[in-house]
C-alpha positions as a Markdown table, in Angstrom:
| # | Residue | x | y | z |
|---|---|---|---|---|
| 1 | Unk | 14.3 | -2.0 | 35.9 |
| 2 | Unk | 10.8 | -3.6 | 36.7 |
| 3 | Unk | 8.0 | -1.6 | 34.5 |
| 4 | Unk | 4.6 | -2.4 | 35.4 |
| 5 | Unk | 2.5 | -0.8 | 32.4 |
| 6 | Unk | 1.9 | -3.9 | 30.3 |
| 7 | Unk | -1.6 | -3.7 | 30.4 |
| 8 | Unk | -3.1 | -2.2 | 27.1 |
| 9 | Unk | -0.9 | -0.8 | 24.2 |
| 10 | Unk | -3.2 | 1.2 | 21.5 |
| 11 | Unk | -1.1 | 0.9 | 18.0 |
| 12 | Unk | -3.0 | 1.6 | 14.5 |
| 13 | Unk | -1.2 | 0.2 | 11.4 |
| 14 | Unk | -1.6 | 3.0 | 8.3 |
| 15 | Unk | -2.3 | 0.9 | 5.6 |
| 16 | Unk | -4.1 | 2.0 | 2.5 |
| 17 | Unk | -6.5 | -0.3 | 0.4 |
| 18 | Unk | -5.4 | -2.8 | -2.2 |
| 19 | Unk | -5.7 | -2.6 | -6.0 |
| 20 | Unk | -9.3 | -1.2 | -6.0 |
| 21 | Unk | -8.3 | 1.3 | -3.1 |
| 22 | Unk | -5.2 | 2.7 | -4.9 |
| 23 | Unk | -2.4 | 0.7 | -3.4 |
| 24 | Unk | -1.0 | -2.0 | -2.3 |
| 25 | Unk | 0.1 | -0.6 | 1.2 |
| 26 | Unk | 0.9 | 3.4 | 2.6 |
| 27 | Unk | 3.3 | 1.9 | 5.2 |
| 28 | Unk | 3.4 | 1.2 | 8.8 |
| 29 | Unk | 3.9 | 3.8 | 10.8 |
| 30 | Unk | 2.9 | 2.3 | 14.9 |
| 31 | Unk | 0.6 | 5.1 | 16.8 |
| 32 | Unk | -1.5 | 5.1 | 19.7 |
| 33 | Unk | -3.9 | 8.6 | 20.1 |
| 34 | Unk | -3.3 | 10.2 | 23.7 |
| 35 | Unk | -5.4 | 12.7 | 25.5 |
| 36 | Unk | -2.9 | 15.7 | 26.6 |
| 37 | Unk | -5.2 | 18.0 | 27.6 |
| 38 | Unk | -4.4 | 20.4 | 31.1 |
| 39 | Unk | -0.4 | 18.7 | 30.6 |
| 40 | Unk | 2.9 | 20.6 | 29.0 |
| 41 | Unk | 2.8 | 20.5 | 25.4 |
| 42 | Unk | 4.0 | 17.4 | 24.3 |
| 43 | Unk | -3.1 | -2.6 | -6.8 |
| 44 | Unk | -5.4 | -5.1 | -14.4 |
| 45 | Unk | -5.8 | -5.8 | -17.8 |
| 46 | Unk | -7.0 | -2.7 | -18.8 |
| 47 | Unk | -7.7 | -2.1 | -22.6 |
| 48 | Unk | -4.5 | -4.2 | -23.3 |
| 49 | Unk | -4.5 | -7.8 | -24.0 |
| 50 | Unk | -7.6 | -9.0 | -26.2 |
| 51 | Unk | -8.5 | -12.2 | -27.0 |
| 52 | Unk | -10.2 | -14.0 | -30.3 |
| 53 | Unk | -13.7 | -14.6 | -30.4 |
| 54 | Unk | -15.0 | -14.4 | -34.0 |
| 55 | Unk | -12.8 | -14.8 | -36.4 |
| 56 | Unk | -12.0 | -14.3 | -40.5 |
| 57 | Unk | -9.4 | -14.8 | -43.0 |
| 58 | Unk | -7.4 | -12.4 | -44.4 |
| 59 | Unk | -4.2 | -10.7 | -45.0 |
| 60 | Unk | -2.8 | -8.0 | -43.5 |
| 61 | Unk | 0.6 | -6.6 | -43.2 |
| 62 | Unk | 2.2 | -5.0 | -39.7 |
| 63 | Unk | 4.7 | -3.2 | -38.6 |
| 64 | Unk | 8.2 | -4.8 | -37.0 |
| 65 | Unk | 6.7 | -3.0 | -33.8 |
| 66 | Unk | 3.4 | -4.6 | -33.9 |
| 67 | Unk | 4.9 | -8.2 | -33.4 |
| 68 | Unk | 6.9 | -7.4 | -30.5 |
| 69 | Unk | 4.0 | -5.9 | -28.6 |
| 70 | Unk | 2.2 | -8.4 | -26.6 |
| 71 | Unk | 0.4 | -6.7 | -24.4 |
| 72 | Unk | -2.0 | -4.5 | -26.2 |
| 73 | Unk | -2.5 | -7.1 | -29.3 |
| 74 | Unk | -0.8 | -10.7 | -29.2 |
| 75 | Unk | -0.3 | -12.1 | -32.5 |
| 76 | Unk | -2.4 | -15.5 | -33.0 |
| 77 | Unk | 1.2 | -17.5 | -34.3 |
| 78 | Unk | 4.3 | -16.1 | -33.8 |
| 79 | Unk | 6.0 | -18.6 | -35.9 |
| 80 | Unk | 4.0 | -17.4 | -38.9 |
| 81 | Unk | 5.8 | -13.6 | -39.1 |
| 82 | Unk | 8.2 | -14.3 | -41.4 |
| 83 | Unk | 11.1 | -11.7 | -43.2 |
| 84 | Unk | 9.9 | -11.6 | -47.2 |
| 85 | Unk | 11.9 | -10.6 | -49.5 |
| 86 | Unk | 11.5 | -8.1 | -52.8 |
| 87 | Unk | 14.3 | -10.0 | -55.1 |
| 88 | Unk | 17.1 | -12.7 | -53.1 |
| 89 | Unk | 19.6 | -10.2 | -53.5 |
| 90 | Unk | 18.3 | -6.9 | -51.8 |
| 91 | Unk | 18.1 | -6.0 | -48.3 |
| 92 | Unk | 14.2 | -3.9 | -48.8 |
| 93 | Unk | 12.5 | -6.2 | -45.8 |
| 94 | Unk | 8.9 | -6.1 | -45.0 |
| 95 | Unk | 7.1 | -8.0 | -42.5 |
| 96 | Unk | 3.7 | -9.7 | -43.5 |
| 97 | Unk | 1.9 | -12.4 | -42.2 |
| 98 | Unk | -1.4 | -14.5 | -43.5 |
| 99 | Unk | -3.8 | -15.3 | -40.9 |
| 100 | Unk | -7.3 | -15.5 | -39.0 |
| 101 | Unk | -7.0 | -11.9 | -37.3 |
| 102 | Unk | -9.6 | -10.4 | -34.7 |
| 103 | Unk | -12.6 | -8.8 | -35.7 |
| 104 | Unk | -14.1 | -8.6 | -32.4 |
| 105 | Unk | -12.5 | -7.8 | -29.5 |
| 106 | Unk | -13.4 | -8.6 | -25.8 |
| 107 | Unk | -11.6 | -6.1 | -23.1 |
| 108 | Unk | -9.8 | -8.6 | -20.6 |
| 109 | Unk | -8.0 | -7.7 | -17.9 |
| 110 | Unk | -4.5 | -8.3 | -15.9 |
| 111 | Unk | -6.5 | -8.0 | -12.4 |
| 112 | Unk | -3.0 | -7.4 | -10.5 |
| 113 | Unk | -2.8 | -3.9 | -12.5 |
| 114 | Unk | -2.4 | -0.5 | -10.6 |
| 115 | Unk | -5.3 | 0.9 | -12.4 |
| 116 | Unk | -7.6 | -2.5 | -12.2 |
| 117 | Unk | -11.4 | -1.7 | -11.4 |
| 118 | Unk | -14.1 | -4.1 | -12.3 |
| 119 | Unk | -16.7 | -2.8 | -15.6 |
| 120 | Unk | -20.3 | -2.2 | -15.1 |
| 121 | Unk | -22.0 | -4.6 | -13.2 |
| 122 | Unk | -18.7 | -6.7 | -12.2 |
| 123 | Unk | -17.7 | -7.2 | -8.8 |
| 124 | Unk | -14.3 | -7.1 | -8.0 |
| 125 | Unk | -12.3 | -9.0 | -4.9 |
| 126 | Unk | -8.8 | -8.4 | -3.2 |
| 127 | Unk | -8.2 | -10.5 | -0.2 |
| 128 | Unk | -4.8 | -9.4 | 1.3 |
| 129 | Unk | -2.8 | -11.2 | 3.6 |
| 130 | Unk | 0.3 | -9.3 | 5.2 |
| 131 | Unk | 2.9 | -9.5 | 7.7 |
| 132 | Unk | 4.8 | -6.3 | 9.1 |
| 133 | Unk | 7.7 | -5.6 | 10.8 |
| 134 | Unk | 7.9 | -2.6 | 12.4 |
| 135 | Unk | 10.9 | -1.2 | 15.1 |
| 136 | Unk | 13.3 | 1.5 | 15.9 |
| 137 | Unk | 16.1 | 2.3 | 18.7 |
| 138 | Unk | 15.8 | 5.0 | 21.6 |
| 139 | Unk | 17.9 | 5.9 | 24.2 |
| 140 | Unk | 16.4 | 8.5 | 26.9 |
| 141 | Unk | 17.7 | 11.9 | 28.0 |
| 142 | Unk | 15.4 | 12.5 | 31.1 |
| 143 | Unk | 16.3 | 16.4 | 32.2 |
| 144 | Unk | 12.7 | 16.2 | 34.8 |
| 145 | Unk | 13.9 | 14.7 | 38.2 |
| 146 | Unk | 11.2 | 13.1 | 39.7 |
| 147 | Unk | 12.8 | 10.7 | 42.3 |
| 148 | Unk | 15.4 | 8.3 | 43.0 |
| 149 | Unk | 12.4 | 5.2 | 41.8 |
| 150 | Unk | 12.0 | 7.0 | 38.7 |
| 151 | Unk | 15.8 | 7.8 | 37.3 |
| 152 | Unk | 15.4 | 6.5 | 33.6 |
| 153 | Unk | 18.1 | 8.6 | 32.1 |
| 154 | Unk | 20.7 | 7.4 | 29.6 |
| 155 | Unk | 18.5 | 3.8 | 29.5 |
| 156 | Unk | 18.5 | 2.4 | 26.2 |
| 157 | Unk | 15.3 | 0.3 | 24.4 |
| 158 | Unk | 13.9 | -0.9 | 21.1 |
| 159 | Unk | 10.4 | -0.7 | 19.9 |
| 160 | Unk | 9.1 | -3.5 | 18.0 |
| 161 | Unk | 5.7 | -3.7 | 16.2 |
| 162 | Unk | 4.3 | -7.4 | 14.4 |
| 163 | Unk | 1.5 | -7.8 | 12.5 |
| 164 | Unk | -0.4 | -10.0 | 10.7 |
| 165 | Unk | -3.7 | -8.8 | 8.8 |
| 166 | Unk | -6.3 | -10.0 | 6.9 |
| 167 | Unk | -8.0 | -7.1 | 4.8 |
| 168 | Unk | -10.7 | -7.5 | 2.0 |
| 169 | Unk | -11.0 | -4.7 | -0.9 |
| 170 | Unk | -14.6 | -5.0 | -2.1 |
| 171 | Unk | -15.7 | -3.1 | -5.6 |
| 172 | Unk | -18.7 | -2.9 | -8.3 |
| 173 | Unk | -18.9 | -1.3 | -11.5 |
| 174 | Unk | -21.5 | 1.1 | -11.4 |
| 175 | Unk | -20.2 | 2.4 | -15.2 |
| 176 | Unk | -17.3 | 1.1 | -17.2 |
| 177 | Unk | -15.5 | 4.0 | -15.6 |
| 178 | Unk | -16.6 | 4.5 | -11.9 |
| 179 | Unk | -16.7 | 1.9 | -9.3 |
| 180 | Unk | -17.7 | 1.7 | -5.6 |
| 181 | Unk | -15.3 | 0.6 | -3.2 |
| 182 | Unk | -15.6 | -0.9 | 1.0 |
| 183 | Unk | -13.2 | -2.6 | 2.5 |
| 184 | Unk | -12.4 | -4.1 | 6.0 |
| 185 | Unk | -9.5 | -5.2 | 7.6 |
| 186 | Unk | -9.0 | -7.6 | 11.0 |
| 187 | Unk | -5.5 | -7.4 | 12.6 |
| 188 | Unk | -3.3 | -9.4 | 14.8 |
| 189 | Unk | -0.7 | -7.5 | 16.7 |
| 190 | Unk | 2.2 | -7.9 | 19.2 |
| 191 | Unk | 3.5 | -5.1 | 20.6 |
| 192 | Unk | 7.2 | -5.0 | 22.6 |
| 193 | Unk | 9.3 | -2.4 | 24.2 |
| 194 | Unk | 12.7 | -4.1 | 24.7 |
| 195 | Unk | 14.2 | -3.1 | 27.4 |
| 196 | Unk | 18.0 | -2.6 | 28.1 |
| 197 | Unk | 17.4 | -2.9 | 31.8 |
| 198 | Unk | 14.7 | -5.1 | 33.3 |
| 199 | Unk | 11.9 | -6.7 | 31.8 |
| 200 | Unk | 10.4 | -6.4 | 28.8 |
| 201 | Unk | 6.7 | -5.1 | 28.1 |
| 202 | Unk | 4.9 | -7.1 | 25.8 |
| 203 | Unk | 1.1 | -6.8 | 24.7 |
| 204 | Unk | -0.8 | -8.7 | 22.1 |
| 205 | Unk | -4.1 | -7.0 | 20.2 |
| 206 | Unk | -6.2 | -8.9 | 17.8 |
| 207 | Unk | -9.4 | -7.2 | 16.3 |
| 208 | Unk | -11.3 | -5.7 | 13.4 |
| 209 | Unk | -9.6 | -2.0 | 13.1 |
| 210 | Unk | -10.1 | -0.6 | 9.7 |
| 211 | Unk | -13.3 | 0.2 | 8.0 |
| 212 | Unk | -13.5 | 2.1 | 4.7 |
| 213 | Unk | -15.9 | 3.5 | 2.0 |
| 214 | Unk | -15.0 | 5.1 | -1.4 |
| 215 | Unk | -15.2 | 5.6 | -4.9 |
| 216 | Unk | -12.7 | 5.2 | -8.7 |
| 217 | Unk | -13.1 | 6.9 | -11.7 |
| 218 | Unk | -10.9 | 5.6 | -14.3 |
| 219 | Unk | -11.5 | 9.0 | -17.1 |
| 220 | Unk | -9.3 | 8.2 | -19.3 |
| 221 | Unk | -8.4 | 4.8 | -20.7 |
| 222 | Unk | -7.4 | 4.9 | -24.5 |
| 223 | Unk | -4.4 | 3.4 | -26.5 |
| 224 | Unk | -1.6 | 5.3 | -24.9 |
| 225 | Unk | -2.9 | 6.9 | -21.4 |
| 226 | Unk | -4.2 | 5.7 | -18.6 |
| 227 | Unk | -6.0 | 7.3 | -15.3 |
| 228 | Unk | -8.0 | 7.3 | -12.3 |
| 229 | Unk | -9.0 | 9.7 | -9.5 |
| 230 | Unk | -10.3 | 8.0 | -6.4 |
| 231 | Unk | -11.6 | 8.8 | -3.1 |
| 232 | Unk | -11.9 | 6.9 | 0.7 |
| 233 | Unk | -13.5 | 7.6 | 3.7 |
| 234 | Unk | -11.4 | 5.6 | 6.1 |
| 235 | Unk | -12.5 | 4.9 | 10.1 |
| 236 | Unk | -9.5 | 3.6 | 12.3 |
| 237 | Unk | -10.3 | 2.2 | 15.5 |
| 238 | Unk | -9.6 | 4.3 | 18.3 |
| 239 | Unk | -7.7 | 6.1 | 16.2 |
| 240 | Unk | -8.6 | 8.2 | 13.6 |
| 241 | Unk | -11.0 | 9.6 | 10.7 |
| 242 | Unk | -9.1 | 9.3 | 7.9 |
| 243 | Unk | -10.0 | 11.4 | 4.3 |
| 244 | Unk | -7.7 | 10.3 | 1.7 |
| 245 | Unk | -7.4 | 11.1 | -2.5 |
| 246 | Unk | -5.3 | 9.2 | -4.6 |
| 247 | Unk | -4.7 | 10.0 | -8.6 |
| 248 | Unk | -2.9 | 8.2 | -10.9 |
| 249 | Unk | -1.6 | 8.6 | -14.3 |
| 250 | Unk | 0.2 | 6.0 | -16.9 |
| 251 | Unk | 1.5 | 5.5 | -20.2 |
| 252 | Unk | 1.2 | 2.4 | -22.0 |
| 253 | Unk | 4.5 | 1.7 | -24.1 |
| 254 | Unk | 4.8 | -2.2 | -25.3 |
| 255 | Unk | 4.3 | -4.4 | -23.1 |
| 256 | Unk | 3.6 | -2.3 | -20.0 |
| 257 | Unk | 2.6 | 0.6 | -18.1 |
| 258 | Unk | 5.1 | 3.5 | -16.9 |
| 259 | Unk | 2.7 | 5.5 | -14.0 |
| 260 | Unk | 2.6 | 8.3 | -11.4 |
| 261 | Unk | 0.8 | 8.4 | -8.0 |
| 262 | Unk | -0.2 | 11.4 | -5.9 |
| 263 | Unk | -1.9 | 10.2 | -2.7 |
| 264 | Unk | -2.9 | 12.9 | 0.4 |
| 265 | Unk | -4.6 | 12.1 | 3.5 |
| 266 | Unk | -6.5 | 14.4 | 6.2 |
| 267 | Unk | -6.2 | 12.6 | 10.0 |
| 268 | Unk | -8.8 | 14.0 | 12.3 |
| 269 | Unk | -7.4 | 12.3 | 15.5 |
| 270 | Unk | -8.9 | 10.9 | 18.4 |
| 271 | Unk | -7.0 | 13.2 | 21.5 |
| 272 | Unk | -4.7 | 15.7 | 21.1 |
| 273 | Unk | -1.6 | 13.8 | 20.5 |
| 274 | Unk | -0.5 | 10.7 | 18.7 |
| 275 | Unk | 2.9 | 7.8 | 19.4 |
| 276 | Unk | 4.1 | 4.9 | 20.6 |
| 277 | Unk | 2.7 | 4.0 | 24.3 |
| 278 | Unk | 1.8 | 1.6 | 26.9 |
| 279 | Unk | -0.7 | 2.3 | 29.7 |
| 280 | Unk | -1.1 | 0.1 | 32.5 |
| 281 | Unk | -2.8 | 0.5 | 36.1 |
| 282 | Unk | 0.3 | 2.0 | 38.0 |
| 283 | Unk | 2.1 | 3.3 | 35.4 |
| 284 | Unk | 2.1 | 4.4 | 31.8 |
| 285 | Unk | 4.8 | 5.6 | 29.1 |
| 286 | Unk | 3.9 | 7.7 | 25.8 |
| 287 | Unk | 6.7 | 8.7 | 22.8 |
| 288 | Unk | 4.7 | 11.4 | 21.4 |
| 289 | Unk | 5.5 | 12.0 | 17.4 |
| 290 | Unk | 3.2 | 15.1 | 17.6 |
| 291 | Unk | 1.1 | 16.9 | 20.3 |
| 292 | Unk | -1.2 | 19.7 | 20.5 |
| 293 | Unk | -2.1 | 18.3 | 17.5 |
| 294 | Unk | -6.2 | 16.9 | 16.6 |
| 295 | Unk | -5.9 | 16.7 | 12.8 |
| 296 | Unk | -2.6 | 15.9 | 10.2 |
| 297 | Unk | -1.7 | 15.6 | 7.0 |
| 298 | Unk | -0.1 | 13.0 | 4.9 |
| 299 | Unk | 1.4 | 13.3 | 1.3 |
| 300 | Unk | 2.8 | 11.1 | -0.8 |
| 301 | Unk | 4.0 | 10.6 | -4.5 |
| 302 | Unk | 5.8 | 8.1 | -6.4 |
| 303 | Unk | 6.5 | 6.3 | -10.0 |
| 304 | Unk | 6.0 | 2.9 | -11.2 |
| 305 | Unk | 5.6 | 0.0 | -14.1 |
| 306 | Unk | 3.7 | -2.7 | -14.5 |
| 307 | Unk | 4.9 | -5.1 | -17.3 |
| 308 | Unk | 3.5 | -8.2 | -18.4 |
| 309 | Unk | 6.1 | -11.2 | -18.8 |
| 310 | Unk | 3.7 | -13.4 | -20.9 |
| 311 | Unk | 0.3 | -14.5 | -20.8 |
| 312 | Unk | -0.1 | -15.3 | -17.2 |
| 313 | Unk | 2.8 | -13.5 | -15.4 |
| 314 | Unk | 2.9 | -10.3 | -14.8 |
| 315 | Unk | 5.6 | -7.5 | -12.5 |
| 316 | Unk | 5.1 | -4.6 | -10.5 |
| 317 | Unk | 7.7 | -1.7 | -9.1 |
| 318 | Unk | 6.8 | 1.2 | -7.6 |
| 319 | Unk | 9.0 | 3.8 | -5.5 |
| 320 | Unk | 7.7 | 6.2 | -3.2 |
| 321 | Unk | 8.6 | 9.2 | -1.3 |
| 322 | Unk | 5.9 | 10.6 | 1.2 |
| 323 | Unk | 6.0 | 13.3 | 3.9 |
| 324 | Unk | 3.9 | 12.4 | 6.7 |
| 325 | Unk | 3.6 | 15.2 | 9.2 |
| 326 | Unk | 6.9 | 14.8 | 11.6 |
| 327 | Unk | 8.7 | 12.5 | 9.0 |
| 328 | Unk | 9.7 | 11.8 | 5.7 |
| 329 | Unk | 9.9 | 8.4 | 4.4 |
| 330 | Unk | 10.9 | 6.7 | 0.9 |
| 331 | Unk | 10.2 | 3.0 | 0.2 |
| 332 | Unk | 10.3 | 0.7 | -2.1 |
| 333 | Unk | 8.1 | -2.3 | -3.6 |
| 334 | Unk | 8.1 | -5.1 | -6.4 |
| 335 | Unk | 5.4 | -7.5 | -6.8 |
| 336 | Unk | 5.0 | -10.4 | -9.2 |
| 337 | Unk | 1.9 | -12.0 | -10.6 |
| 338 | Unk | 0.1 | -14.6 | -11.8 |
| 339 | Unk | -3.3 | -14.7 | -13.3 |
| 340 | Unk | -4.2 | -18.5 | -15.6 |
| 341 | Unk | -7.7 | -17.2 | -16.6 |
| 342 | Unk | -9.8 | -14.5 | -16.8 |
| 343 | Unk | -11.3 | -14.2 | -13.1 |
| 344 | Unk | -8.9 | -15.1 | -10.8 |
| 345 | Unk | -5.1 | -14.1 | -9.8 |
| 346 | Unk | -2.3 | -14.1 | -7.0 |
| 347 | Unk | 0.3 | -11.1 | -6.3 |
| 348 | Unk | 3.1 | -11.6 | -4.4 |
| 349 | Unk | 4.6 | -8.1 | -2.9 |
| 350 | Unk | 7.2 | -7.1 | -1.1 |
| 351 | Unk | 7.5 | -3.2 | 0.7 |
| 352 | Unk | 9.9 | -1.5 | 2.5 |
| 353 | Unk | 11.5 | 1.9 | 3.8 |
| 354 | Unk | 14.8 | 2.6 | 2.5 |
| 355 | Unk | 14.9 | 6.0 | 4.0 |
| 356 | Unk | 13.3 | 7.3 | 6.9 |
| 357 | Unk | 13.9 | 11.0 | 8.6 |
| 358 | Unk | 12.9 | 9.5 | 11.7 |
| 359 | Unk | 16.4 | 8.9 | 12.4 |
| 360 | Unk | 18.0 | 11.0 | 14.7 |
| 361 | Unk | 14.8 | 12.7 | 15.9 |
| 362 | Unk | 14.3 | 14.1 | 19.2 |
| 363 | Unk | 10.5 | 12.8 | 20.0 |
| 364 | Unk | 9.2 | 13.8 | 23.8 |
| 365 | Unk | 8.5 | 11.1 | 26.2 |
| 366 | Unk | 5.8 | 10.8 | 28.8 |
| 367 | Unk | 5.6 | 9.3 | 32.0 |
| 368 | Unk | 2.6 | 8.6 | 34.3 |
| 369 | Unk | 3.0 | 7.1 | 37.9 |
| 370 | Unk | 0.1 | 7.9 | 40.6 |
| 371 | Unk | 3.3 | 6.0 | 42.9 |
| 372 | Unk | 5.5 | 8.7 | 42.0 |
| 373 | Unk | 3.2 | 11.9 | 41.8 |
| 374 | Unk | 2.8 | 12.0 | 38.5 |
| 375 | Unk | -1.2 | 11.6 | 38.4 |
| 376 | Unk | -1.4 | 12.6 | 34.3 |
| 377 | Unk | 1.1 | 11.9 | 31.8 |
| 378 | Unk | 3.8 | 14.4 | 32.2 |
| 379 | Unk | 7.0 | 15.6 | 29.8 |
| 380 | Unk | 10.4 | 13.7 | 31.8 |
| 381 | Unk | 12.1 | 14.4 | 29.0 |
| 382 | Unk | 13.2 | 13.1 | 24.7 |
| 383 | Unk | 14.2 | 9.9 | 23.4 |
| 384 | Unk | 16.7 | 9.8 | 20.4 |
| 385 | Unk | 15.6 | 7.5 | 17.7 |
| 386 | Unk | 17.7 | 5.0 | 15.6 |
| 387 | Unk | 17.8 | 2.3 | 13.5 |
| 388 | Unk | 13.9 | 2.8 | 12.1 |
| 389 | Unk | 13.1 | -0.5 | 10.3 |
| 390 | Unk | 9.8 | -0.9 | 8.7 |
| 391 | Unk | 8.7 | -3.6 | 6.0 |
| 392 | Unk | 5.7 | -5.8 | 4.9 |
| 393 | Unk | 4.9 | -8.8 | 2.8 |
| 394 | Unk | 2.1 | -10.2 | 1.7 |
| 395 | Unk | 0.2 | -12.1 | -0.7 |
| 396 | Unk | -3.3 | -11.0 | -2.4 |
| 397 | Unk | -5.7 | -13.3 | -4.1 |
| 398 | Unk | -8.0 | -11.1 | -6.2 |
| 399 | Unk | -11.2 | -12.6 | -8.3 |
| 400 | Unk | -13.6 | -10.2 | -11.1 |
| 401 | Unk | -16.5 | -12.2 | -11.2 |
């Protein structure tokens, strides 16, 4: 089967911002906005690890616990905790050590932290480089004769999304506690519905498609808790408006940080129906996941740790479970990092969907062919979706500076 429709395919990429915008990704879930109208319905070292500056003898005894935990105070010389005993005979142990200790303190932090935002008058950077995978099986059940040209039902075909993206998360303290966020992101796509019959449709789409503005408010940071509230205006090209929140609350035990996210998005859409779709000069195709629809909304909520392994290497894993309007997903992602000074740092990450309703959906499908009669996209019929696959890697160089 010969389709002629290749000439523009309009798929927008959900991602959320990076370590200063609340996460590392939301997930890539492919959709193109389509006009209906007049047709049937259709990502710290954050008050943890300190460092020496001034320093003066003395003596002082800690706790067992104290020596083990590396990530809020990091003894000066391991080697010098040593088990001292009250007689030779007895068991009665206590655990001193002589030594230069801290006196003052100077906040540094593990930049690849969940709750990382620069202090006042610091800029924070996270450049993000990522490469998603996005696809999922259909098979048609056309029930709107049309003619003999256009018989489509029972044909089998797999949708398959690629990109690579470039995106820079940009932050300044105004306060120790509230930061200013912008970021940007410049895509490049290639777009393919596989056909079981004919040819396939291909489309590549490079551009700058994601612009966003927002604020963090880490209120409270103390010994034990942990939390910001953030907000993000977010402008999707030929897309969508996109209003999203995003709190976040952890626990600091030892040597890392045991957190919760809520996230929630409001989508004001361009059109009155978003999906997957291919328009071209003689003919055009649209899987609709929603229509009749201008605005959405997305929620999501998850838990997570951060731990640090030793001075410069540090681990993230977070799971996930969101609904997003007509489907539920969970997913999964683990990131490992490493930061050899103060200012600079790498995370590698790794996301994807484990679970994802979409499966098994009935979604409609579209059709317009002037050839045919069919003048504006009009309902042929479903598509059954299978095998939904979805899942990104990436690499993020981040700078406080």
């Amino acid at each position: 089967m010969k389709m002629q429709m290749s000439v523009l395919v309009c798929a927008i990429i959900l991602f959320g911002m990076s370590p200063v915008f609340g996460a590392t990704n939301f997930g890539a879930r492919a959709a193109s906005s389509v006009d209906l109208s007049g047709q049937p319905a259709v990502r710290e070292r954050t008050q943890v690890n300190y460092q020496k500056y001034e320093t003066r003898t003395s003596t002082k005894t800690y706790d067992e616990k104290d020596a083990k935990n590396l990530y809020y105070t990091q003894p000066e010389n391991r080697s010098q905790l040593y088990k001292q005993y009250a007689d030779g005979t007895t068991s009665n142990v206590r655990t001193t050590r002589s030594e230069s200790y801290r006196s003052e303190l100077k906040r540094k932090y593990y930049l690849a932290h969940p709750f990382f935002q620069p202090l006042k008058g610091k800029f924070g950077s996270v450049t993000d480089l990522s490469y998603t995978m996005n696809s999922y099986d259909f098979s048609i059940n056309q029930t709107v004769p049309v003619s003999s040209v256009l018989a489509l039902n029972g044909i089998d075909a797999t949708w398959d999304a690629k990109q690579f993206s470039i995106k820079e998360d940009f932050s300044y303290g105004i306060t120790d506690r509230i930061a200013i966020l912008a970021m940007l992101r410049y895509d490049v796509s290639k777009y393919k519905f596989d056909w079981s019959v004919g040819e396939d449709d291909n489309m590549d789409d490079n551009g700058l498609n994601v612009f966003g503005l927002g604020a963090q408010w880490r209120f409270v940071d103390n010994t034990n808790w942990i939390a910001t509230l953030s907000g993000y205006y977010q402008y999707q090209k030929d897309f969508s408006n996109n209003f999203i929140l995003d709190l976040k609350g952890g626990y600091k035990i030892s040597s890392s940080t045991i957190y919760a996210l809520l996230r929630g998005w409001y989508i004001d859409i361009d059109g009155n129906s978003y999906g997957n779709g291919v328009e071209g000069n003689e003919s055009s195709v649209f899987i609709a996941y929603d229509t009749d629809v201008t605005s959405t909304m997305y929620v999501e909520g998850g838990l997570g740790v951060f731990s640090v392994l030793d001075e410069d290497w540090t681990l993230n894993f977070e799971a996930v479970f969101g609904d997003y309007d007509w489907h539920n997903q969970a997913s999964l992602k683990a990131a490992i990092g490493w930061q050899p000074n103060d200012w600079v740092a790498l995370n590698l990450y790794a996301k994807t969907a484990v679970y994802d309703s979409m499966d098994g959906k009935d979604l409609d499908f579209y059709w317009k062919e002037p050839y045919v009669g069919l003048d504006n996209f009009t309902k042929l019929g479903t598509v059954n979706i299978d095998n939904y696959s979805e899942t990104t890697v990436g690499l993020q160089a981040i700078f406080l500076f």
